Amino acid sequence: ADEPTGNLDSHNSCIVLELLVRLNREQGRTVIIATHSGLADELATIRIRLKDGSLVPYPG
């Protein structure tokens, strides 16, 4: 999802992120989120970032 919480307030952002976590945990779905927000940081199992056109370890 590209910026799934980008235009939401913090309450609704949490609801959306909780839904994505449930999809992962209950249905085994892979969830990939592109975001500038730090809200999803603690929920991620793997974090990477795009730096100068390359994927690098986060916070590398």
Short mmCIF file of C-alpha atoms in Angstrom, two decimals:
data_model
loop_
_atom_site.label_atom_id
_atom_site.label_comp_id
_atom_site.label_asym_id
_atom_site.label_seq_id
_atom_site.Cartn_x
_atom_site.Cartn_y
_atom_site.Cartn_z
CA ALA A 1 0.00 0.00 0.00
CA ASP A 2 1.39 3.40 -0.95
CA GLU A 3 0.89 5.82 1.96
CA PRO A 4 -2.24 4.05 3.29
CA THR A 5 -2.44 6.53 6.16
CA GLY A 6 -1.25 9.61 4.28
CA ASN A 7 -4.49 11.60 4.45
CA LEU A 8 -5.92 10.18 7.67
CA ASP A 9 -5.95 11.47 11.22
CA SER A 10 -4.04 9.47 13.83
CA HIS A 11 -7.12 7.55 15.03
CA ASN A 12 -8.09 6.34 11.55
CA SER A 13 -4.44 5.70 10.68
CA CYS A 14 -4.25 3.26 13.58
CA ILE A 15 -7.43 1.52 12.42
CA VAL A 16 -6.01 1.02 8.92
CA LEU A 17 -2.68 -0.24 10.25
CA GLU A 18 -4.45 -2.65 12.61
CA LEU A 19 -6.41 -4.01 9.65
CA LEU A 20 -3.20 -4.58 7.69
CA VAL A 21 -1.62 -6.34 10.68
CA ARG A 22 -4.68 -8.59 10.98
CA LEU A 23 -4.48 -9.49 7.29
CA ASN A 24 -0.89 -10.53 7.86
CA ARG A 25 -1.38 -12.47 11.08
CA GLU A 26 -4.76 -14.08 10.49
CA GLN A 27 -4.61 -14.75 6.74
CA GLY A 28 -0.86 -14.98 6.21
CA ARG A 29 -0.92 -12.13 3.71
CA THR A 30 2.27 -10.29 2.88
CA VAL A 31 1.82 -6.57 3.46
CA ILE A 32 4.16 -4.05 1.89
CA ILE A 33 3.73 -0.41 2.88
CA ALA A 34 5.48 2.59 1.36
CA THR A 35 5.26 5.46 3.83
CA HIS A 36 6.98 8.49 5.28
CA SER A 37 5.08 8.01 8.54
CA GLY A 38 6.69 6.33 11.52
CA LEU A 39 3.37 4.87 12.70
CA ALA A 40 4.04 1.51 11.04
CA ASP A 41 7.62 1.16 12.31
CA GLU A 42 6.81 -0.86 15.42
CA LEU A 43 4.49 -3.16 13.45
CA ALA A 44 6.99 -4.12 10.76
CA THR A 45 8.90 -7.38 10.78
CA ILE A 46 11.29 -6.15 8.09
CA ARG A 47 12.07 -2.52 7.28
CA ILE A 48 14.02 -1.24 4.30
CA ARG A 49 14.42 2.18 2.80
CA LEU A 50 15.04 3.59 -0.63
CA LYS A 51 18.22 5.65 -0.72
CA ASP A 52 19.65 7.08 -3.92
CA GLY A 53 17.64 4.59 -5.97
CA SER A 54 18.75 1.52 -4.02
CA LEU A 55 17.11 -0.54 -1.29
CA VAL A 56 19.16 -0.43 1.91
CA PRO A 57 18.63 -1.81 5.42
CA TYR A 58 16.75 0.48 7.77
CA PRO A 59 17.98 2.61 9.45
CA GLY A 60 21.21 2.04 7.51
#
